[in-house]
Short mmCIF file of C-alpha atoms in Angstrom, two decimals:
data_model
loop_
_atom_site.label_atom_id
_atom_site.label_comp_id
_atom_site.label_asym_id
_atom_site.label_seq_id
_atom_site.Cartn_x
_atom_site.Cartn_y
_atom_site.Cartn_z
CA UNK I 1 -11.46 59.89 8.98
CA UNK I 2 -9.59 56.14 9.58
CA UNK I 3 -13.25 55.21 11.47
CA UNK I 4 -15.36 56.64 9.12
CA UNK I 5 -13.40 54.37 6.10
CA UNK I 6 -13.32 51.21 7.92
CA UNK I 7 -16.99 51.70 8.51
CA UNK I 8 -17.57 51.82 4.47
CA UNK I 9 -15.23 49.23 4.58
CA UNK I 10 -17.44 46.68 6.38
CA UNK I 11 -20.88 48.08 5.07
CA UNK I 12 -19.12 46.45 1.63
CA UNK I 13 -18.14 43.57 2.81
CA UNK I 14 -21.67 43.02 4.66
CA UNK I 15 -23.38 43.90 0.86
CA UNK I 16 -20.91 41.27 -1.34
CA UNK I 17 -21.23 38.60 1.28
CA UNK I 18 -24.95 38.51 2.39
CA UNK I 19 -25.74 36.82 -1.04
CA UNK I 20 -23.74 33.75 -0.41
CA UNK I 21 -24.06 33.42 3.17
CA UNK I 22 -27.16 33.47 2.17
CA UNK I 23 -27.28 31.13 -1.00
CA UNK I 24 -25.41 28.72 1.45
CA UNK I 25 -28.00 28.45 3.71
CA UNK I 26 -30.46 27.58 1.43
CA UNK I 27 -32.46 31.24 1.13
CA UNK I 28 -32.23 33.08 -2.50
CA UNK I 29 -31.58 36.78 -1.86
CA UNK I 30 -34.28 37.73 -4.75
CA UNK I 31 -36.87 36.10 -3.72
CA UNK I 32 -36.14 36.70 0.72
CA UNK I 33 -35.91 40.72 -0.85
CA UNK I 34 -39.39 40.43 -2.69
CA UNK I 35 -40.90 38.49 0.48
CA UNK I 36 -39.91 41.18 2.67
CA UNK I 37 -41.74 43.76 0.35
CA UNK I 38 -44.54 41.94 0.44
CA UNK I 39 -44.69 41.89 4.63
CA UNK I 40 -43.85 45.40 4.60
CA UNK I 41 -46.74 46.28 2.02
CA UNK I 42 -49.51 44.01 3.96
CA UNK I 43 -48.51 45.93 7.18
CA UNK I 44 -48.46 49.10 5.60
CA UNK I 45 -52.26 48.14 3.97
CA UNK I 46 -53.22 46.31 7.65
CA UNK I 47 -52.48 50.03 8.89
CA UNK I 48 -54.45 51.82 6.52
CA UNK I 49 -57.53 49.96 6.96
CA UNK I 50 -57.14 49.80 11.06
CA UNK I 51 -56.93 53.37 11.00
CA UNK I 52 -60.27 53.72 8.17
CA UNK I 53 -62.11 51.46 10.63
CA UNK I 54 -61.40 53.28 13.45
CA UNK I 55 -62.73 56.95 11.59
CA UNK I 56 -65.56 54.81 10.38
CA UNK I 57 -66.86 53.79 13.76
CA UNK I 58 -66.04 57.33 14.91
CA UNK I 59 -68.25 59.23 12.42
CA UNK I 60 -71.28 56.54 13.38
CA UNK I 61 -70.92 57.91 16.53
CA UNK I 62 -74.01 60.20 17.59
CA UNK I 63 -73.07 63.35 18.92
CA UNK I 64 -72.51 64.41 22.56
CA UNK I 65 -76.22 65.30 24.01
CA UNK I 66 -77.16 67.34 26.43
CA UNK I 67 -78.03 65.68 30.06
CA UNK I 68 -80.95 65.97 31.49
CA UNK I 69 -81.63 66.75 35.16
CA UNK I 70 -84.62 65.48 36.68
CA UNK I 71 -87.20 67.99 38.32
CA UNK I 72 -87.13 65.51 41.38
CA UNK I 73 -83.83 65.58 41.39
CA UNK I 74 -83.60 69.19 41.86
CA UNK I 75 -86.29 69.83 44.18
CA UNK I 76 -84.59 67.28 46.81
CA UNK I 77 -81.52 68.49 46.24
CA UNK I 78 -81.37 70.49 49.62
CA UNK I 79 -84.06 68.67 51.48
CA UNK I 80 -83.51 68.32 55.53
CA UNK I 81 -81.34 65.45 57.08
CA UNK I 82 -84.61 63.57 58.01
CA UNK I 83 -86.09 63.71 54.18
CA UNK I 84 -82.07 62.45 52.57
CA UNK I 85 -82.11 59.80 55.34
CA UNK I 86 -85.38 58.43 53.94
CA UNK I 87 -84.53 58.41 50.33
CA UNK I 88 -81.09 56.55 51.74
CA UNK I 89 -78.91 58.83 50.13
CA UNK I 90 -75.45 58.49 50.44
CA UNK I 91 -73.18 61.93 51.25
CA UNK I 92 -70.32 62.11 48.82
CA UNK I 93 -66.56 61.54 49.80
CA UNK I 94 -65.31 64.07 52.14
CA UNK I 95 -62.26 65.32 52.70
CA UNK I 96 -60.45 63.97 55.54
CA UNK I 97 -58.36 67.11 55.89
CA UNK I 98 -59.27 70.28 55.27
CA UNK I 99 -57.28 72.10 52.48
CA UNK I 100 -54.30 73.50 53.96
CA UNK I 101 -54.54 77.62 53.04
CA UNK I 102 -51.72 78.03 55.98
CA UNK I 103 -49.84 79.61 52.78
CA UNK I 104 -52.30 82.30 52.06
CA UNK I 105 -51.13 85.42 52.70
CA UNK I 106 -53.57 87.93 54.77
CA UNK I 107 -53.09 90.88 52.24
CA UNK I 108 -54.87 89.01 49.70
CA UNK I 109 -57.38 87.67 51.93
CA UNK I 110 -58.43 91.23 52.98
CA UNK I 111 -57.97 91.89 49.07
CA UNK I 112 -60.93 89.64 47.94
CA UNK I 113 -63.01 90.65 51.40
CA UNK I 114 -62.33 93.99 49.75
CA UNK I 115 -63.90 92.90 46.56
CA UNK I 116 -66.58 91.47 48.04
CA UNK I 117 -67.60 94.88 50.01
CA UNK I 118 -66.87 96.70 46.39
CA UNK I 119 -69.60 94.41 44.14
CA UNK I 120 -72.00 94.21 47.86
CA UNK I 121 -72.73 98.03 47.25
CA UNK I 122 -75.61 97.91 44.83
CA UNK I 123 -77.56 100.66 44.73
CA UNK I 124 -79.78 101.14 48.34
CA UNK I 125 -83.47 101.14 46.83
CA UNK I 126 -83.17 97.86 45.97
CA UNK I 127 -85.85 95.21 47.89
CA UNK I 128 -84.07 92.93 50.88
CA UNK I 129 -86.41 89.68 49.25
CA UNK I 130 -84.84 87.40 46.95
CA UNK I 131 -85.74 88.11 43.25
CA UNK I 132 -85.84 84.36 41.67
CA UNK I 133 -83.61 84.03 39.43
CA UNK I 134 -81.94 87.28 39.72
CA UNK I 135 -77.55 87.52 40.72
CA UNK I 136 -74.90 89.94 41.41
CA UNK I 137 -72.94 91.64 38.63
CA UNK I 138 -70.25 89.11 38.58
CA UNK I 139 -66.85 90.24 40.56
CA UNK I 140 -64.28 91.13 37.30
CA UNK I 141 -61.50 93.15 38.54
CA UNK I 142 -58.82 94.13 35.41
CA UNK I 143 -55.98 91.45 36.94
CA UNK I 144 -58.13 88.83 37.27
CA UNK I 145 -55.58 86.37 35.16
CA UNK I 146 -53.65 86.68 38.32
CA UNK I 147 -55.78 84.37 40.27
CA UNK I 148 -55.93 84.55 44.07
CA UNK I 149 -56.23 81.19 46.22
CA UNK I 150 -59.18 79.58 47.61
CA UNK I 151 -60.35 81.04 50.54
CA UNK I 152 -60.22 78.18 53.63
CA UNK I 153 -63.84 76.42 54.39
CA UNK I 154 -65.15 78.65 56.75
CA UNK I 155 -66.25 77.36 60.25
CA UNK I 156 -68.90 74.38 59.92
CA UNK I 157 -68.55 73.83 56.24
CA UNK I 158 -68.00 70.67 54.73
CA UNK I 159 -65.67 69.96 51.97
CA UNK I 160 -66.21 67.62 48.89
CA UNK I 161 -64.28 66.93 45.63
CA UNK I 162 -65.19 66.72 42.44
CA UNK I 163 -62.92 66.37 39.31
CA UNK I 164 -64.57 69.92 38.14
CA UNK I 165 -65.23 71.31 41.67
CA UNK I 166 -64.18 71.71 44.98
CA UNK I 167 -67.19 72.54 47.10
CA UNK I 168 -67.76 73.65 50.45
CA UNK I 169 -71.53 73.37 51.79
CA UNK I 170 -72.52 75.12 54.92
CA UNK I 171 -74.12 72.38 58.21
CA UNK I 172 -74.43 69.78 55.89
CA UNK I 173 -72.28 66.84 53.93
CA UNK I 174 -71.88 67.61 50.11
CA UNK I 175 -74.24 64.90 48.88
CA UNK I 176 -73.72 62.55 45.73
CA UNK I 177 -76.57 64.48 44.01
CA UNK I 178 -74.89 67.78 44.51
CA UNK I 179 -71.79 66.80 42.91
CA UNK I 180 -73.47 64.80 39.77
CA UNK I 181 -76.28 68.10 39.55
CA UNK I 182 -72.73 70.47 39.43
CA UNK I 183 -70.63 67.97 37.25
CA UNK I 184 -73.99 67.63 34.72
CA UNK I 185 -74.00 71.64 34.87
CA UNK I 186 -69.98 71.38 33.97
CA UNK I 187 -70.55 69.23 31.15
CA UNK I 188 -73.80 70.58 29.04
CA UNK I 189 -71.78 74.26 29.44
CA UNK I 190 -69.16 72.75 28.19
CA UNK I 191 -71.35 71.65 24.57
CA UNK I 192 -72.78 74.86 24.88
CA UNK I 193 -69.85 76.95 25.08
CA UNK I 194 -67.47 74.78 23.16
CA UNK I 195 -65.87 77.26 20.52
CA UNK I 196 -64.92 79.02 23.76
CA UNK I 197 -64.35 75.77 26.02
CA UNK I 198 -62.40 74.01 23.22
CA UNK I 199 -59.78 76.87 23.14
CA UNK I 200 -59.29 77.88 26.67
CA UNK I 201 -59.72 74.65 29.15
CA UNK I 202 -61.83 76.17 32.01
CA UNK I 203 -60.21 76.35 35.91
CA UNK I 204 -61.40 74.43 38.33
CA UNK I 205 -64.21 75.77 40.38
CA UNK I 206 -64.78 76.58 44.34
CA UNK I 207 -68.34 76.54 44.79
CA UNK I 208 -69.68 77.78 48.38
CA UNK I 209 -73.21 76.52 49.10
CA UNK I 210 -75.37 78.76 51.81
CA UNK I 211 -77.65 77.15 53.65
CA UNK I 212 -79.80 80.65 54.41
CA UNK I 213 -79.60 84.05 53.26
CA UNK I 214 -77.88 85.58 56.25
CA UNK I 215 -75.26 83.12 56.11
CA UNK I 216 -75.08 84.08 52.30
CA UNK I 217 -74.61 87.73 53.02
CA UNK I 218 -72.65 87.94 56.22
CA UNK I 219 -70.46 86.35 54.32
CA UNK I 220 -69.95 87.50 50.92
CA UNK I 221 -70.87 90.97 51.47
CA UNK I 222 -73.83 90.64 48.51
CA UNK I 223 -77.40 92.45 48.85
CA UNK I 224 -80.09 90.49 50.42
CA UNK I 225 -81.76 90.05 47.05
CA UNK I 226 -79.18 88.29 45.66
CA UNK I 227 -79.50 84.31 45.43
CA UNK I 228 -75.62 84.11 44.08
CA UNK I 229 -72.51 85.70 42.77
CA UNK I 230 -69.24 84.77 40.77
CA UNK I 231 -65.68 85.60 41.30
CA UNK I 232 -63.21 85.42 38.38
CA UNK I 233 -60.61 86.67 39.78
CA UNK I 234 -60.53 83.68 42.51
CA UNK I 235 -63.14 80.44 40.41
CA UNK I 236 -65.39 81.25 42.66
CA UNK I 237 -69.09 80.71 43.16
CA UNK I 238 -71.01 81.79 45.72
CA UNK I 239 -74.99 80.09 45.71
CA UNK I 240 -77.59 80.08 48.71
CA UNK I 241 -79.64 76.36 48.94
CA UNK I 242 -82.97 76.23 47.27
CA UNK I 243 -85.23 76.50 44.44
CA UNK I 244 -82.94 78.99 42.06
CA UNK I 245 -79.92 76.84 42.49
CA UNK I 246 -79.74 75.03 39.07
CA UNK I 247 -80.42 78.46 37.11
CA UNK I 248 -78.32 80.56 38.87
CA UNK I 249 -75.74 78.15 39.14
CA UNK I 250 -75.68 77.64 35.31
CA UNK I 251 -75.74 81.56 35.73
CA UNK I 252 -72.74 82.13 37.67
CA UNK I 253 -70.71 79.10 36.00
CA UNK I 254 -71.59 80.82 32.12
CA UNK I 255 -69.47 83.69 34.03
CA UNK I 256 -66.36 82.18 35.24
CA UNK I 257 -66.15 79.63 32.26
CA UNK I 258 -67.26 82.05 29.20
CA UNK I 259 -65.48 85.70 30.65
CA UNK I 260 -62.45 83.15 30.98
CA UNK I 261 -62.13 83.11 27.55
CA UNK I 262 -61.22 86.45 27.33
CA UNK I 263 -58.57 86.95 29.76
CA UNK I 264 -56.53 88.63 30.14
CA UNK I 265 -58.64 91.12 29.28
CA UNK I 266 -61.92 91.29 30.64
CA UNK I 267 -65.45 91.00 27.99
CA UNK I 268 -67.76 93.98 28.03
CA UNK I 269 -70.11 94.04 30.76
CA UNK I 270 -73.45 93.71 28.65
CA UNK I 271 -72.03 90.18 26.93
CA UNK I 272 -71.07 88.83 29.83
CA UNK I 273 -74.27 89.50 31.62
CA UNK I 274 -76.08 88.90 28.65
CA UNK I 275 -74.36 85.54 27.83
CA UNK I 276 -75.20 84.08 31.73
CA UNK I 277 -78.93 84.92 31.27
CA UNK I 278 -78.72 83.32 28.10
CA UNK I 279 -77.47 80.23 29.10
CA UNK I 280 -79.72 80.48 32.77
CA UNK I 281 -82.89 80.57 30.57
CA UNK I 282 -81.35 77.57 28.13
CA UNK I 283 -80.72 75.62 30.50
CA UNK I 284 -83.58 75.80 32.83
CA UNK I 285 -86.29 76.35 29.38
CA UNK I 286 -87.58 78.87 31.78
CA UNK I 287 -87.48 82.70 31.91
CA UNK I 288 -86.89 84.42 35.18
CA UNK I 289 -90.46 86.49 36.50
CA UNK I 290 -88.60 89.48 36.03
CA UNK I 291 -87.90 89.13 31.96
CA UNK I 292 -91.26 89.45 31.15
CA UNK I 293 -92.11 92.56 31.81
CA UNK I 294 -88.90 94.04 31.03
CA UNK I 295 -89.29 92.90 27.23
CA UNK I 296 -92.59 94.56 26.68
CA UNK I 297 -91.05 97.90 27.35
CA UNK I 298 -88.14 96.73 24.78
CA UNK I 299 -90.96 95.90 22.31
CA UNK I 300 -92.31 99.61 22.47
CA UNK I 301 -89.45 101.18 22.25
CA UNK I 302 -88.46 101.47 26.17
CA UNK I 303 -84.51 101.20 25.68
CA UNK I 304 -81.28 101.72 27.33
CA UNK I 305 -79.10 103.53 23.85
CA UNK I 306 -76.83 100.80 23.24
CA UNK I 307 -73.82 103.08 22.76
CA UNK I 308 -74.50 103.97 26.32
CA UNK I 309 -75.39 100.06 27.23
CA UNK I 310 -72.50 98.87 25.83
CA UNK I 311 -69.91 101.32 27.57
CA UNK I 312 -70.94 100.57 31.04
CA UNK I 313 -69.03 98.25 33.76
CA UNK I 314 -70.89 99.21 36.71
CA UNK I 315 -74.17 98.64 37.39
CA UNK I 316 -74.31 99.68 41.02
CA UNK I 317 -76.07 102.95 40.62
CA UNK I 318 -79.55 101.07 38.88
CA UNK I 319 -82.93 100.66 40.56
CA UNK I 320 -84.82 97.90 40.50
CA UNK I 321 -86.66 98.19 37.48
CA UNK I 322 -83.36 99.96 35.53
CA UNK I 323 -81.22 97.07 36.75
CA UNK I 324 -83.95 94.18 35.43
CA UNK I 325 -84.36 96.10 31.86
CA UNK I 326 -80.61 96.14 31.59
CA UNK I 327 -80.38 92.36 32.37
CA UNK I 328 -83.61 91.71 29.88
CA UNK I 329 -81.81 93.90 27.14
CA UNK I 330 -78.51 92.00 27.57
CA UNK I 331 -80.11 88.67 27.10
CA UNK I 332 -82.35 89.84 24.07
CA UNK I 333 -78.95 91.33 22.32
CA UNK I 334 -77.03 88.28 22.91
CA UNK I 335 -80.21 85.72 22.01
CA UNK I 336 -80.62 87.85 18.99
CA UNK I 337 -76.58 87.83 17.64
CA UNK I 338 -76.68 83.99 18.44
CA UNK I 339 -79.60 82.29 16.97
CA UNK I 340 -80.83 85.07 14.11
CA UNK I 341 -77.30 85.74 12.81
CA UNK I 342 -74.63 82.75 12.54
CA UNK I 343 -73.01 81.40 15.38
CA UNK I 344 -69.73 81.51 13.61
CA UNK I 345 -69.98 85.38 13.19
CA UNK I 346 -70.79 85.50 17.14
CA UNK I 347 -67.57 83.59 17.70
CA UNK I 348 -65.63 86.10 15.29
CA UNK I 349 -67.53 88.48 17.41
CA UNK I 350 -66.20 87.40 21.04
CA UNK I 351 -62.85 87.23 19.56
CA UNK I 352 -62.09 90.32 18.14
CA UNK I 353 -63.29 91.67 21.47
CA UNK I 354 -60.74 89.54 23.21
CA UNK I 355 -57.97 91.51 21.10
CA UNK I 356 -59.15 94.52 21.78
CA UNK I 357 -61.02 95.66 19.12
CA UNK I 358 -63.49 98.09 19.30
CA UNK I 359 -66.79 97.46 19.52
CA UNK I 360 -68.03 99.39 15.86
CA UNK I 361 -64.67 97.70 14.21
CA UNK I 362 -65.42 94.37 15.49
CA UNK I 363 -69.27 94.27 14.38
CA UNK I 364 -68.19 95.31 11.11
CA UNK I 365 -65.74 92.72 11.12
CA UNK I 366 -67.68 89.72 12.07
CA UNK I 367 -71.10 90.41 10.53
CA UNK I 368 -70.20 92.75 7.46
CA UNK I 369 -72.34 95.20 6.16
CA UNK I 370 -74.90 97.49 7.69
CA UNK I 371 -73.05 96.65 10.78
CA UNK I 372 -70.43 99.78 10.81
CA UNK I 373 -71.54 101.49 13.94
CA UNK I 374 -73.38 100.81 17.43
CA UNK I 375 -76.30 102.23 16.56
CA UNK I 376 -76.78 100.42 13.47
CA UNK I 377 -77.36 97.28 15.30
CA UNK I 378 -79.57 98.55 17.96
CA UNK I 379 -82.31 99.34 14.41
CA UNK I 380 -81.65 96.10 13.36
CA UNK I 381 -82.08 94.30 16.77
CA UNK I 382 -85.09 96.47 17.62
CA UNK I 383 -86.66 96.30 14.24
CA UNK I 384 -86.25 92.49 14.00
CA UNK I 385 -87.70 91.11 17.38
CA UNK I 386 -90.75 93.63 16.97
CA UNK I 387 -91.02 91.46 13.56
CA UNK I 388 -90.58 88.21 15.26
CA UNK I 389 -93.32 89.61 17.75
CA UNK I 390 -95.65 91.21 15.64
CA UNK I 391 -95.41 94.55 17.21
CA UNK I 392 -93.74 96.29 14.70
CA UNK I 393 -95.55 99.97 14.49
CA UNK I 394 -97.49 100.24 11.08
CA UNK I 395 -95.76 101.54 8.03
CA UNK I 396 -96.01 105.49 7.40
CA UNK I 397 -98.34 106.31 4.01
#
């Protein structure tokens, strides 16, 4: 209590004699009072119109545009040592060291080979060529929030870095075109997907480039017709070299960055496929050979019921032709609740998903009225892109 008067004590001896210290050097306390005011209300306007300047100059600015990847660029992208040597290209950074996995435990290494064996099994009658353009059901097991480590660069792989990536590409160096084609994929998904993007901040990504198809399949336990695969559970992207790199890579990356969103619990099945093929097609402004076909028999009426659609997870037991009208069907839902309904009620959409909602609830809730029940959108969605294509059946007299 003594401290705390002596304190008051001094502040009012400070206040009576600051005016004639003051007076006695020459300084009037009125006008040294007003003179401060006046610095304090320039900085206080010099602040203001910094900071309007600054928004100003911000709102001028154009917004972020897509990249564009030059067709050259891709079709030399995995040419032979003797064709990079003549263009002089330069191989990326590599690691001195490879990553040290000496930590990993072997129960969750034979875990993910596990997982890899489980999503290798689709269905037998498949063909053992390639289909362009045509991947895996992505690897989504329920605890895939709990993310499992990189697997080690297998024997004669070579590592690269990449603020986005860490890539592993098999005989070859990771050249500075691979890394600026994967960063250029990283950031146009990244416009693309940004109501997604902007609220979860994706992982970082291993991608595993194949340099064949056996070398592809030994390894990650996918059919032969498969040119890649995801794994959320681990970032992971598995691609082989060549021609369907850039779309399937857009493919696989819509997976791992977009189904992140909705962890921990994992997005239906027909979005998430739906959503890659999407963003494959947007990307690469061209439709798999496959699509086609598919959405003629959509046009006349050749469905998969959407309740039933919508409720699977596993599309293992699908033929060819079943498996490519389920991809087609995915894409055309997902195309249509993007671009002829509002991108804000998609959003709404994804997110009630992501708590859970069901499916009939959560249509209702993002686009309103008719939308009350599954089957309600599939009359809508089938009525409206007959309209769009002029094959809608002639109206009964």
């Amino acid at each position: 209590m003594t401290r705390f008067i002596q304190f008051l004590l001094l502040v009012a001896a400070f206040v009576l004699l600051a005016g004639p210290i003051m007076k006695h050097f020459g300084y009037e306390p009125s006008a040294a009072l007003k003179q401060l005011q006046q610095k304090a209300e320039n900085f206080a306007k010099n602040l203001e119109t910094g900071w309007a300047e600054q928004q100003t100059k911000k709102e001028a600015q154009p917004l972020p545009q897509h990249k564009e990847i030059d067709e050259k660029e891709i079709s030399n992208l995995f040419a032979d040592a003797s064709a990079r040597n003549a263009v002089e290209e330069e191989p990326a950074p590599a690691s001195s060291e490879p990553v040290d996995y000496s930590t990993r435990e072997e129960k969750e290494f034979k875990e993910m080979i596990a997982g890899l064996e489980e999503i290798g099994s689709i269905a037998s009658d498949l063909p053992t060529t390639s289909i362009p353009g045509f991947s895996t059901q992505a690897y989504r097991p329920k605890n895939s929030q709990e993310k499992s480590r990189w697997v080690p660069p297998p024997p004669g792989f070579m590592t690269a870095e990449t603020f986005n990536y860490l890539i592993y590409r098999e005989t070859h160096p990771v050249t500075q075109t691979i890394s600026t084609v994967l960063d250029t994929i990283h950031g146009n998904l990244m416009l693309d997907l940004s109501p997604f993007t902007l609220v979860i901040k994706p992982n970082r990504i291993l991608v595993m480039l194949f340099g064949n198809k056996n070398s592809y399949m030994n390894f990650t336990k996918r059919p032969p017709w498969s040119g890649a695969s995801s794994d959320l559970k681990a970032d992971t992207m598995y691609v082989q070299e060549g021609n369907s790199f850039y779309p399937l890579s857009v493919h696989e990356l819509t997976h791992l960055y977009f189904d992140g969103y909705f962890l921990p619990v994992i997005s239906p099945l027909w979005l998430s496929e739906g959503m890659a093929v999407y963003m494959q097609i947007h990307a690469s402004k061209q439709k798999p050979s496959w699509v086609a076909p598919a959405m003629k028999r959509i046009l006349k009426g050749d469905i998969i019921p959407l309740e039933k659609m919508t409720e699977t997870e596993d599309l293992s037991n699908l033929s060819t032709k079943e498996a490519e009208l389920w991809y087609t069907q995915a894409y055309s839902l997902v195309d249509y609740l993007l671009n002829q309904r509002t991108r804000d009620e998609f959003y709404q959409l994804c997110n009630e998903l992501k708590q859970k909602t069901p499916l009939h609830q959560a249509l209702y809730k993002a686009y309103g009225m008719p939308f009350t029940k599954v089957s309600v959108l599939e009359n809508v969605w089938l009525h409206d892109i007959r309209k769009a294509a002029g094959t809608l059946p002639p109206a009964k007299k």
